Amino acid sequence: MKKIKIFFSALAVVAALQSCKDKNNLEEVVTVPEPQKEAAAPVGNPDDVKAEDAAGKFQMTKLPYAYDALAPNIDARTMEIHYSKHYKKYTDELNKATKGTDLENKTIEEIFATLDPENKAVRNNGGGYYNHGLFWEIMGPKAGGAPTGALAEAINKDFGSYDAFQKLFTEAATKQFGSGWAWLIVTKEGKLAVTSTPNQDNPLMKGQAVTGIPILALDVWEHAYYLNYQNKRPDYITAFYNVINWAAVTKKYEAALAKK
Ligand SMILES: [Fe+2]
């Protein structure tokens, strides 16, 4: 009886080993699929985004580069949402707020010069329209560094050095409480100055503490950086210096001086 038990036990062990072997073989021959990687959501083309009112007075400034052109400093998804949602909305609302009024016959700069601050629809959406249009233009891929030529000379003259300007501008952007903008402007005396404004206000608007013609703008609304930087606004500000298109800023500086 004992011998029979031993025989069957041995059979069980052999069967178990065979089973393991089969399983191993199965594992070897079956291709285990790779975990599905989440496909990067495709980004669109900024040229496909147009103001809702095709005949409206105010049309969107063309984004002069692709949504992903400023990465990794500003990521593609942030650029797409910023341009195709936020900026478009300001444009559409500005057209609605001015349609059929005498403001429709003025440029956006002329509107700011005489705007009633209580006209919140035009103040907020007009600011959003102008500020973002400038913001897109003064950034670019393969940019950054420091300005040269006449603008560099003016920065040295009015701030002492480029580093001194950068410190002031960073402080203005960092200390702007809540949503707003940091600016480099040309004052009516033809000098450079750094300032900041809340919400969508800008230095062209009547009644601002510091006024002048903006030549450089930094959007510090959370929608401009939160996807990539979360609450780290200082890191976003540092990255912004890598995408400043100083050639574009210099053109705006020269145009501002020509208006004096
Ligand atoms: Fe913005």
PDB file of C-alpha atoms and ligand atoms in Angstrom:
ATOM      1  CA  MET A   1       0.000   0.000   0.000  1.00  0.00           C
ATOM      2  CA  LYS A   2       2.861   2.302   0.945  1.00  0.00           C
ATOM      3  CA  LYS A   3       4.529   1.620  -2.434  1.00  0.00           C
ATOM      4  CA  ILE A   4       1.298   2.516  -4.270  1.00  0.00           C
ATOM      5  CA  LYS A   5       1.075   5.839  -2.382  1.00  0.00           C
ATOM      6  CA  ILE A   6       4.678   6.669  -3.248  1.00  0.00           C
ATOM      7  CA  PHE A   7       3.979   5.821  -6.923  1.00  0.00           C
ATOM      8  CA  PHE A   8       0.970   8.131  -7.141  1.00  0.00           C
ATOM      9  CA  SER A   9       2.813  10.919  -5.290  1.00  0.00           C
ATOM     10  CA  ALA A  10       5.633  10.688  -7.789  1.00  0.00           C
ATOM     11  CA  LEU A  11       3.133  10.832 -10.649  1.00  0.00           C
ATOM     12  CA  ALA A  12       1.581  13.960  -9.107  1.00  0.00           C
ATOM     13  CA  VAL A  13       5.006  15.639  -8.881  1.00  0.00           C
ATOM     14  CA  VAL A  14       5.810  14.783 -12.509  1.00  0.00           C
ATOM     15  CA  ALA A  15       2.388  16.095 -13.605  1.00  0.00           C
ATOM     16  CA  ALA A  16       2.904  19.321 -11.645  1.00  0.00           C
ATOM     17  CA  LEU A  17       6.355  19.832 -13.146  1.00  0.00           C
ATOM     18  CA  GLN A  18       4.950  19.231 -16.639  1.00  0.00           C
ATOM     19  CA  SER A  19       2.207  21.747 -15.940  1.00  0.00           C
ATOM     20  CA  CYS A  20       4.770  24.314 -14.826  1.00  0.00           C
ATOM     21  CA  LYS A  21       6.825  23.631 -17.918  1.00  0.00           C
ATOM     22  CA  ASP A  22       3.784  24.085 -20.124  1.00  0.00           C
ATOM     23  CA  LYS A  23       2.938  27.309 -18.407  1.00  0.00           C
ATOM     24  CA  ASN A  24       6.506  28.464 -18.840  1.00  0.00           C
ATOM     25  CA  ASN A  25       6.368  27.528 -22.478  1.00  0.00           C
ATOM     26  CA  LEU A  26       3.135  29.417 -22.847  1.00  0.00           C
ATOM     27  CA  GLU A  27       4.668  32.441 -21.254  1.00  0.00           C
ATOM     28  CA  GLU A  28       7.538  32.221 -23.641  1.00  0.00           C
ATOM     29  CA  VAL A  29       5.484  31.953 -26.792  1.00  0.00           C
ATOM     30  CA  VAL A  30       2.646  34.305 -25.938  1.00  0.00           C
ATOM     31  CA  THR A  31       3.460  37.886 -26.799  1.00  0.00           C
ATOM     32  CA  VAL A  32       2.519  40.029 -23.868  1.00  0.00           C
ATOM     33  CA  PRO A  33       1.236  43.328 -25.238  1.00  0.00           C
ATOM     34  CA  GLU A  34       3.066  46.436 -24.211  1.00  0.00           C
ATOM     35  CA  PRO A  35       1.083  48.635 -21.860  1.00  0.00           C
ATOM     36  CA  GLN A  36      -0.784  51.148 -23.944  1.00  0.00           C
ATOM     37  CA  LYS A  37       1.081  54.400 -23.809  1.00  0.00           C
ATOM     38  CA  GLU A  38      -1.242  57.351 -23.706  1.00  0.00           C
ATOM     39  CA  ALA A  39      -0.869  58.927 -27.089  1.00  0.00           C
ATOM     40  CA  ALA A  40       0.132  62.562 -26.911  1.00  0.00           C
ATOM     41  CA  ALA A  41      -2.974  64.531 -27.709  1.00  0.00           C
ATOM     42  CA  PRO A  42      -2.446  66.140 -31.104  1.00  0.00           C
ATOM     43  CA  VAL A  43      -2.331  69.876 -31.187  1.00  0.00           C
ATOM     44  CA  GLY A  44      -4.078  71.866 -33.861  1.00  0.00           C
ATOM     45  CA  ASN A  45      -2.987  74.531 -36.293  1.00  0.00           C
ATOM     46  CA  PRO A  46      -3.279  78.137 -35.092  1.00  0.00           C
ATOM     47  CA  ASP A  47      -4.071  79.222 -38.670  1.00  0.00           C
ATOM     48  CA  ASP A  48      -7.375  77.325 -38.398  1.00  0.00           C
ATOM     49  CA  VAL A  49      -8.552  79.574 -35.564  1.00  0.00           C
ATOM     50  CA  LYS A  50     -10.509  82.640 -36.621  1.00  0.00           C
ATOM     51  CA  ALA A  51     -12.681  85.202 -34.904  1.00  0.00           C
ATOM     52  CA  GLU A  52     -16.308  84.121 -34.723  1.00  0.00           C
ATOM     53  CA  ASP A  53     -17.407  87.249 -36.578  1.00  0.00           C
ATOM     54  CA  ALA A  54     -15.496  87.046 -39.852  1.00  0.00           C
ATOM     55  CA  ALA A  55     -16.619  90.581 -40.693  1.00  0.00           C
ATOM     56  CA  GLY A  56     -15.879  91.916 -37.209  1.00  0.00           C
ATOM     57  CA  LYS A  57     -13.651  94.945 -36.766  1.00  0.00           C
ATOM     58  CA  PHE A  58     -11.145  92.997 -34.670  1.00  0.00           C
ATOM     59  CA  GLN A  59      -9.497  89.900 -36.094  1.00  0.00           C
ATOM     60  CA  MET A  60      -6.981  87.623 -34.406  1.00  0.00           C
ATOM     61  CA  THR A  61      -3.284  88.373 -34.734  1.00  0.00           C
ATOM     62  CA  LYS A  62      -1.705  85.440 -36.542  1.00  0.00           C
ATOM     63  CA  LEU A  63       0.458  83.304 -34.282  1.00  0.00           C
ATOM     64  CA  PRO A  64       3.825  83.573 -36.069  1.00  0.00           C
ATOM     65  CA  TYR A  65       4.919  80.024 -35.097  1.00  0.00           C
ATOM     66  CA  ALA A  66       3.438  76.604 -34.336  1.00  0.00           C
ATOM     67  CA  TYR A  67       1.903  75.797 -30.959  1.00  0.00           C
ATOM     68  CA  ASP A  68       4.883  73.600 -30.070  1.00  0.00           C
ATOM     69  CA  ALA A  69       7.549  76.043 -31.260  1.00  0.00           C
ATOM     70  CA  LEU A  70       8.255  77.497 -27.819  1.00  0.00           C
ATOM     71  CA  ALA A  71       8.582  74.156 -26.013  1.00  0.00           C
ATOM     72  CA  PRO A  72       9.931  73.276 -23.542  1.00  0.00           C
ATOM     73  CA  ASN A  73       9.725  76.830 -22.207  1.00  0.00           C
ATOM     74  CA  ILE A  74       6.013  77.071 -23.024  1.00  0.00           C
ATOM     75  CA  ASP A  75       4.375  73.751 -23.874  1.00  0.00           C
ATOM     76  CA  ALA A  76       2.220  73.149 -26.948  1.00  0.00           C
ATOM     77  CA  ARG A  77      -1.011  72.395 -25.090  1.00  0.00           C
ATOM     78  CA  THR A  78      -0.777  75.633 -23.088  1.00  0.00           C
ATOM     79  CA  MET A  79      -0.152  77.596 -26.277  1.00  0.00           C
ATOM     80  CA  GLU A  80      -3.081  75.958 -28.047  1.00  0.00           C
ATOM     81  CA  ILE A  81      -5.562  76.588 -25.247  1.00  0.00           C
ATOM     82  CA  HIS A  82      -4.227  80.096 -24.708  1.00  0.00           C
ATOM     83  CA  TYR A  83      -4.478  81.085 -28.369  1.00  0.00           C
ATOM     84  CA  SER A  84      -7.525  79.136 -29.580  1.00  0.00           C
ATOM     85  CA  LYS A  85      -9.693  79.513 -26.463  1.00  0.00           C
ATOM     86  CA  HIS A  86      -8.691  82.479 -24.289  1.00  0.00           C
ATOM     87  CA  TYR A  87      -7.453  84.845 -26.983  1.00  0.00           C
ATOM     88  CA  LYS A  88     -10.273  83.930 -29.362  1.00  0.00           C
ATOM     89  CA  LYS A  89     -12.816  84.577 -26.616  1.00  0.00           C
ATOM     90  CA  TYR A  90     -11.432  88.068 -25.929  1.00  0.00           C
ATOM     91  CA  THR A  91     -11.542  88.814 -29.661  1.00  0.00           C
ATOM     92  CA  ASP A  92     -15.100  87.572 -30.060  1.00  0.00           C
ATOM     93  CA  GLU A  93     -16.347  89.438 -27.000  1.00  0.00           C
ATOM     94  CA  LEU A  94     -14.628  92.658 -28.112  1.00  0.00           C
ATOM     95  CA  ASN A  95     -16.384  92.468 -31.469  1.00  0.00           C
ATOM     96  CA  LYS A  96     -19.716  91.969 -29.715  1.00  0.00           C
ATOM     97  CA  ALA A  97     -19.085  94.837 -27.287  1.00  0.00           C
ATOM     98  CA  THR A  98     -18.134  97.334 -29.994  1.00  0.00           C
ATOM     99  CA  LYS A  99     -20.401  96.301 -32.865  1.00  0.00           C
ATOM    100  CA  GLY A 100     -22.741  99.092 -33.840  1.00  0.00           C
ATOM    101  CA  THR A 101     -21.054 101.635 -31.539  1.00  0.00           C
ATOM    102  CA  ASP A 102     -18.715 104.500 -32.431  1.00  0.00           C
ATOM    103  CA  LEU A 103     -15.850 102.406 -31.015  1.00  0.00           C
ATOM    104  CA  GLU A 104     -16.096 100.246 -34.095  1.00  0.00           C
ATOM    105  CA  ASN A 105     -14.563 103.054 -36.120  1.00  0.00           C
ATOM    106  CA  LYS A 106     -11.494 103.408 -33.861  1.00  0.00           C
ATOM    107  CA  THR A 107      -8.271 101.470 -33.588  1.00  0.00           C
ATOM    108  CA  ILE A 108      -7.761  99.561 -30.367  1.00  0.00           C
ATOM    109  CA  GLU A 109      -5.141 102.141 -29.300  1.00  0.00           C
ATOM    110  CA  GLU A 110      -7.622 104.976 -29.912  1.00  0.00           C
ATOM    111  CA  ILE A 111     -10.231 103.117 -27.883  1.00  0.00           C
ATOM    112  CA  PHE A 112      -7.884 102.780 -24.886  1.00  0.00           C
ATOM    113  CA  ALA A 113      -6.931 106.479 -24.996  1.00  0.00           C
ATOM    114  CA  THR A 114     -10.474 107.632 -24.248  1.00  0.00           C
ATOM    115  CA  LEU A 115     -12.102 104.546 -22.766  1.00  0.00           C
ATOM    116  CA  ASP A 116     -14.469 104.913 -19.834  1.00  0.00           C
ATOM    117  CA  PRO A 117     -12.953 102.581 -17.179  1.00  0.00           C
ATOM    118  CA  GLU A 118     -16.488 101.577 -16.225  1.00  0.00           C
ATOM    119  CA  ASN A 119     -16.997 100.085 -19.668  1.00  0.00           C
ATOM    120  CA  LYS A 120     -15.836  96.708 -18.360  1.00  0.00           C
ATOM    121  CA  ALA A 121     -16.766  94.731 -21.477  1.00  0.00           C
ATOM    122  CA  VAL A 122     -14.452  96.796 -23.697  1.00  0.00           C
ATOM    123  CA  ARG A 123     -11.829  97.324 -20.982  1.00  0.00           C
ATOM    124  CA  ASN A 124     -11.455  93.597 -20.215  1.00  0.00           C
ATOM    125  CA  ASN A 125     -11.946  92.153 -23.686  1.00  0.00           C
ATOM    126  CA  GLY A 126     -10.155  94.984 -25.471  1.00  0.00           C
ATOM    127  CA  GLY A 127      -7.235  94.573 -23.075  1.00  0.00           C
ATOM    128  CA  GLY A 128      -7.260  90.814 -23.575  1.00  0.00           C
ATOM    129  CA  TYR A 129      -7.309  91.319 -27.333  1.00  0.00           C
ATOM    130  CA  TYR A 130      -4.450  93.844 -27.481  1.00  0.00           C
ATOM    131  CA  ASN A 131      -2.260  92.337 -24.742  1.00  0.00           C
ATOM    132  CA  HIS A 132      -2.267  88.836 -26.190  1.00  0.00           C
ATOM    133  CA  GLY A 133      -1.683  90.107 -29.729  1.00  0.00           C
ATOM    134  CA  LEU A 134       1.506  91.789 -28.508  1.00  0.00           C
ATOM    135  CA  PHE A 135       2.484  88.772 -26.403  1.00  0.00           C
ATOM    136  CA  TRP A 136       2.401  86.418 -29.418  1.00  0.00           C
ATOM    137  CA  GLU A 137       4.506  88.803 -31.497  1.00  0.00           C
ATOM    138  CA  ILE A 138       7.334  89.336 -29.030  1.00  0.00           C
ATOM    139  CA  MET A 139       8.022  85.631 -28.532  1.00  0.00           C
ATOM    140  CA  GLY A 140       9.591  83.161 -30.901  1.00  0.00           C
ATOM    141  CA  PRO A 141      11.522  79.927 -31.273  1.00  0.00           C
ATOM    142  CA  LYS A 142      15.328  80.008 -31.108  1.00  0.00           C
ATOM    143  CA  ALA A 143      15.094  83.326 -29.323  1.00  0.00           C
ATOM    144  CA  GLY A 144      16.161  84.690 -25.959  1.00  0.00           C
ATOM    145  CA  GLY A 145      19.564  86.104 -25.091  1.00  0.00           C
ATOM    146  CA  ALA A 146      19.869  89.866 -24.783  1.00  0.00           C
ATOM    147  CA  PRO A 147      18.891  92.705 -27.104  1.00  0.00           C
ATOM    148  CA  THR A 148      21.410  94.456 -29.315  1.00  0.00           C
ATOM    149  CA  GLY A 149      21.674  97.807 -31.062  1.00  0.00           C
ATOM    150  CA  ALA A 150      19.536 100.809 -30.183  1.00  0.00           C
ATOM    151  CA  LEU A 151      17.351  98.936 -27.711  1.00  0.00           C
ATOM    152  CA  ALA A 152      20.365  97.542 -25.850  1.00  0.00           C
ATOM    153  CA  GLU A 153      21.782 101.078 -25.600  1.00  0.00           C
ATOM    154  CA  ALA A 154      18.480 102.418 -24.290  1.00  0.00           C
ATOM    155  CA  ILE A 155      18.242  99.632 -21.706  1.00  0.00           C
ATOM    156  CA  ASN A 156      21.767 100.404 -20.493  1.00  0.00           C
ATOM    157  CA  LYS A 157      20.971 104.119 -20.376  1.00  0.00           C
ATOM    158  CA  ASP A 158      17.619 103.867 -18.592  1.00  0.00           C
ATOM    159  CA  PHE A 159      18.200 100.876 -16.289  1.00  0.00           C
ATOM    160  CA  GLY A 160      22.009 100.785 -15.935  1.00  0.00           C
ATOM    161  CA  SER A 161      22.416  97.339 -17.508  1.00  0.00           C
ATOM    162  CA  TYR A 162      20.488  94.461 -19.040  1.00  0.00           C
ATOM    163  CA  ASP A 163      20.773  92.556 -15.747  1.00  0.00           C
ATOM    164  CA  ALA A 164      19.248  95.496 -13.878  1.00  0.00           C
ATOM    165  CA  PHE A 165      16.364  95.615 -16.368  1.00  0.00           C
ATOM    166  CA  GLN A 166      15.815  91.866 -16.056  1.00  0.00           C
ATOM    167  CA  LYS A 167      15.734  92.099 -12.258  1.00  0.00           C
ATOM    168  CA  LEU A 168      13.116  94.867 -12.404  1.00  0.00           C
ATOM    169  CA  PHE A 169      10.990  93.055 -14.986  1.00  0.00           C
ATOM    170  CA  THR A 170      11.144  89.776 -13.038  1.00  0.00           C
ATOM    171  CA  GLU A 171      10.083  91.575  -9.875  1.00  0.00           C
ATOM    172  CA  ALA A 172       7.176  93.259 -11.662  1.00  0.00           C
ATOM    173  CA  ALA A 173       5.978  89.897 -13.049  1.00  0.00           C
ATOM    174  CA  THR A 174       6.490  88.049  -9.774  1.00  0.00           C
ATOM    175  CA  LYS A 175       4.866  90.628  -7.516  1.00  0.00           C
ATOM    176  CA  GLN A 176       1.805  91.278  -9.664  1.00  0.00           C
ATOM    177  CA  PHE A 177      -0.817  89.912  -7.292  1.00  0.00           C
ATOM    178  CA  GLY A 178      -3.192  87.520  -9.000  1.00  0.00           C
ATOM    179  CA  SER A 179      -3.829  87.831 -12.724  1.00  0.00           C
ATOM    180  CA  GLY A 180      -2.127  90.506 -14.777  1.00  0.00           C
ATOM    181  CA  TRP A 181       0.772  91.525 -16.970  1.00  0.00           C
ATOM    182  CA  ALA A 182       4.358  92.793 -16.720  1.00  0.00           C
ATOM    183  CA  TRP A 183       5.463  95.392 -19.260  1.00  0.00           C
ATOM    184  CA  LEU A 184       8.430  97.143 -20.795  1.00  0.00           C
ATOM    185  CA  ILE A 185       7.133 100.421 -22.174  1.00  0.00           C
ATOM    186  CA  VAL A 186       8.268 103.615 -23.848  1.00  0.00           C
ATOM    187  CA  THR A 187       7.032 106.613 -21.882  1.00  0.00           C
ATOM    188  CA  LYS A 188       5.866 109.861 -23.457  1.00  0.00           C
ATOM    189  CA  GLU A 189       9.350 111.253 -22.681  1.00  0.00           C
ATOM    190  CA  GLY A 190      10.830 108.506 -24.859  1.00  0.00           C
ATOM    191  CA  LYS A 191      12.341 106.593 -21.945  1.00  0.00           C
ATOM    192  CA  LEU A 192      12.013 102.910 -21.115  1.00  0.00           C
ATOM    193  CA  ALA A 193      10.111 101.889 -17.992  1.00  0.00           C
ATOM    194  CA  VAL A 194       8.962  98.645 -16.376  1.00  0.00           C
ATOM    195  CA  THR A 195       5.504  98.351 -14.886  1.00  0.00           C
ATOM    196  CA  SER A 196       2.698  95.872 -14.273  1.00  0.00           C
ATOM    197  CA  THR A 197      -1.090  95.969 -14.528  1.00  0.00           C
ATOM    198  CA  PRO A 198      -3.868  93.821 -13.051  1.00  0.00           C
ATOM    199  CA  ASN A 199      -6.368  91.748 -15.032  1.00  0.00           C
ATOM    200  CA  GLN A 200      -6.339  92.750 -18.737  1.00  0.00           C
ATOM    201  CA  ASP A 201      -5.429  96.390 -18.154  1.00  0.00           C
ATOM    202  CA  ASN A 202      -2.430  97.809 -19.978  1.00  0.00           C
ATOM    203  CA  PRO A 203      -0.313 100.990 -19.955  1.00  0.00           C
ATOM    204  CA  LEU A 204      -2.181 102.462 -22.945  1.00  0.00           C
ATOM    205  CA  MET A 205      -5.359 102.786 -20.909  1.00  0.00           C
ATOM    206  CA  LYS A 206      -6.392 106.109 -19.543  1.00  0.00           C
ATOM    207  CA  GLY A 207      -6.048 106.268 -15.763  1.00  0.00           C
ATOM    208  CA  GLN A 208      -3.214 103.755 -15.332  1.00  0.00           C
ATOM    209  CA  ALA A 209      -0.520 104.698 -12.771  1.00  0.00           C
ATOM    210  CA  VAL A 210       2.255 104.316 -15.367  1.00  0.00           C
ATOM    211  CA  THR A 211       1.425 104.924 -19.010  1.00  0.00           C
ATOM    212  CA  GLY A 212       3.315 104.465 -22.245  1.00  0.00           C
ATOM    213  CA  ILE A 213       3.549 102.326 -25.359  1.00  0.00           C
ATOM    214  CA  PRO A 214       4.158  98.642 -24.575  1.00  0.00           C
ATOM    215  CA  ILE A 215       7.010  96.952 -26.443  1.00  0.00           C
ATOM    216  CA  LEU A 216       7.341  93.791 -24.318  1.00  0.00           C
ATOM    217  CA  ALA A 217       4.597  91.967 -22.431  1.00  0.00           C
ATOM    218  CA  LEU A 218       4.476  88.967 -20.129  1.00  0.00           C
ATOM    219  CA  ASP A 219       1.159  87.317 -19.328  1.00  0.00           C
ATOM    220  CA  VAL A 220       1.142  86.146 -15.702  1.00  0.00           C
ATOM    221  CA  TRP A 221      -2.427  84.863 -15.653  1.00  0.00           C
ATOM    222  CA  GLU A 222      -2.404  81.259 -14.451  1.00  0.00           C
ATOM    223  CA  HIS A 223      -3.871  80.149 -17.795  1.00  0.00           C
ATOM    224  CA  ALA A 224      -0.520  81.133 -19.336  1.00  0.00           C
ATOM    225  CA  TYR A 225       1.556  78.651 -17.350  1.00  0.00           C
ATOM    226  CA  TYR A 226      -0.428  76.430 -14.962  1.00  0.00           C
ATOM    227  CA  LEU A 227      -0.434  73.212 -17.066  1.00  0.00           C
ATOM    228  CA  ASN A 228       3.343  73.042 -17.105  1.00  0.00           C
ATOM    229  CA  TYR A 229       4.447  75.060 -14.107  1.00  0.00           C
ATOM    230  CA  GLN A 230       1.443  74.749 -11.746  1.00  0.00           C
ATOM    231  CA  ASN A 231       1.959  77.344  -9.009  1.00  0.00           C
ATOM    232  CA  LYS A 232       5.629  78.012  -9.868  1.00  0.00           C
ATOM    233  CA  ARG A 233       5.230  81.371 -11.563  1.00  0.00           C
ATOM    234  CA  PRO A 234       8.921  82.274 -10.987  1.00  0.00           C
ATOM    235  CA  ASP A 235      10.003  79.247 -13.084  1.00  0.00           C
ATOM    236  CA  TYR A 236       7.687  80.350 -15.907  1.00  0.00           C
ATOM    237  CA  ILE A 237       9.104  83.877 -15.744  1.00  0.00           C
ATOM    238  CA  THR A 238      12.657  82.518 -15.925  1.00  0.00           C
ATOM    239  CA  ALA A 239      11.706  80.394 -18.962  1.00  0.00           C
ATOM    240  CA  PHE A 240      10.080  83.393 -20.671  1.00  0.00           C
ATOM    241  CA  TYR A 241      13.498  85.007 -21.150  1.00  0.00           C
ATOM    242  CA  ASN A 242      14.421  82.067 -23.401  1.00  0.00           C
ATOM    243  CA  VAL A 243      11.643  82.895 -25.871  1.00  0.00           C
ATOM    244  CA  ILE A 244      11.791  86.696 -26.084  1.00  0.00           C
ATOM    245  CA  ASN A 245      12.204  87.704 -29.720  1.00  0.00           C
ATOM    246  CA  TRP A 246      14.366  90.775 -29.158  1.00  0.00           C
ATOM    247  CA  ALA A 247      14.380  91.633 -32.861  1.00  0.00           C
ATOM    248  CA  ALA A 248      10.583  91.985 -32.703  1.00  0.00           C
ATOM    249  CA  VAL A 249      10.808  94.011 -29.476  1.00  0.00           C
ATOM    250  CA  THR A 250      13.394  96.309 -31.100  1.00  0.00           C
ATOM    251  CA  LYS A 251      11.032  96.964 -34.020  1.00  0.00           C
ATOM    252  CA  LYS A 252       8.307  97.903 -31.562  1.00  0.00           C
ATOM    253  CA  TYR A 253      10.762 100.147 -29.705  1.00  0.00           C
ATOM    254  CA  GLU A 254      11.654 101.985 -32.920  1.00  0.00           C
ATOM    255  CA  ALA A 255       7.974 102.296 -33.886  1.00  0.00           C
ATOM    256  CA  ALA A 256       7.137 103.689 -30.431  1.00  0.00           C
ATOM    257  CA  LEU A 257       9.917 106.296 -30.710  1.00  0.00           C
ATOM    258  CA  ALA A 258       8.654 107.275 -34.165  1.00  0.00           C
ATOM    259  CA  LYS A 259       5.235 108.086 -32.678  1.00  0.00           C
ATOM    260  CA  LYS A 260       6.763 110.730 -30.375  1.00  0.00           C
TER     261      LYS A 260
HETATM  262 FE    FE B   1      -3.490  85.079 -21.361  1.00  0.00          FE
END
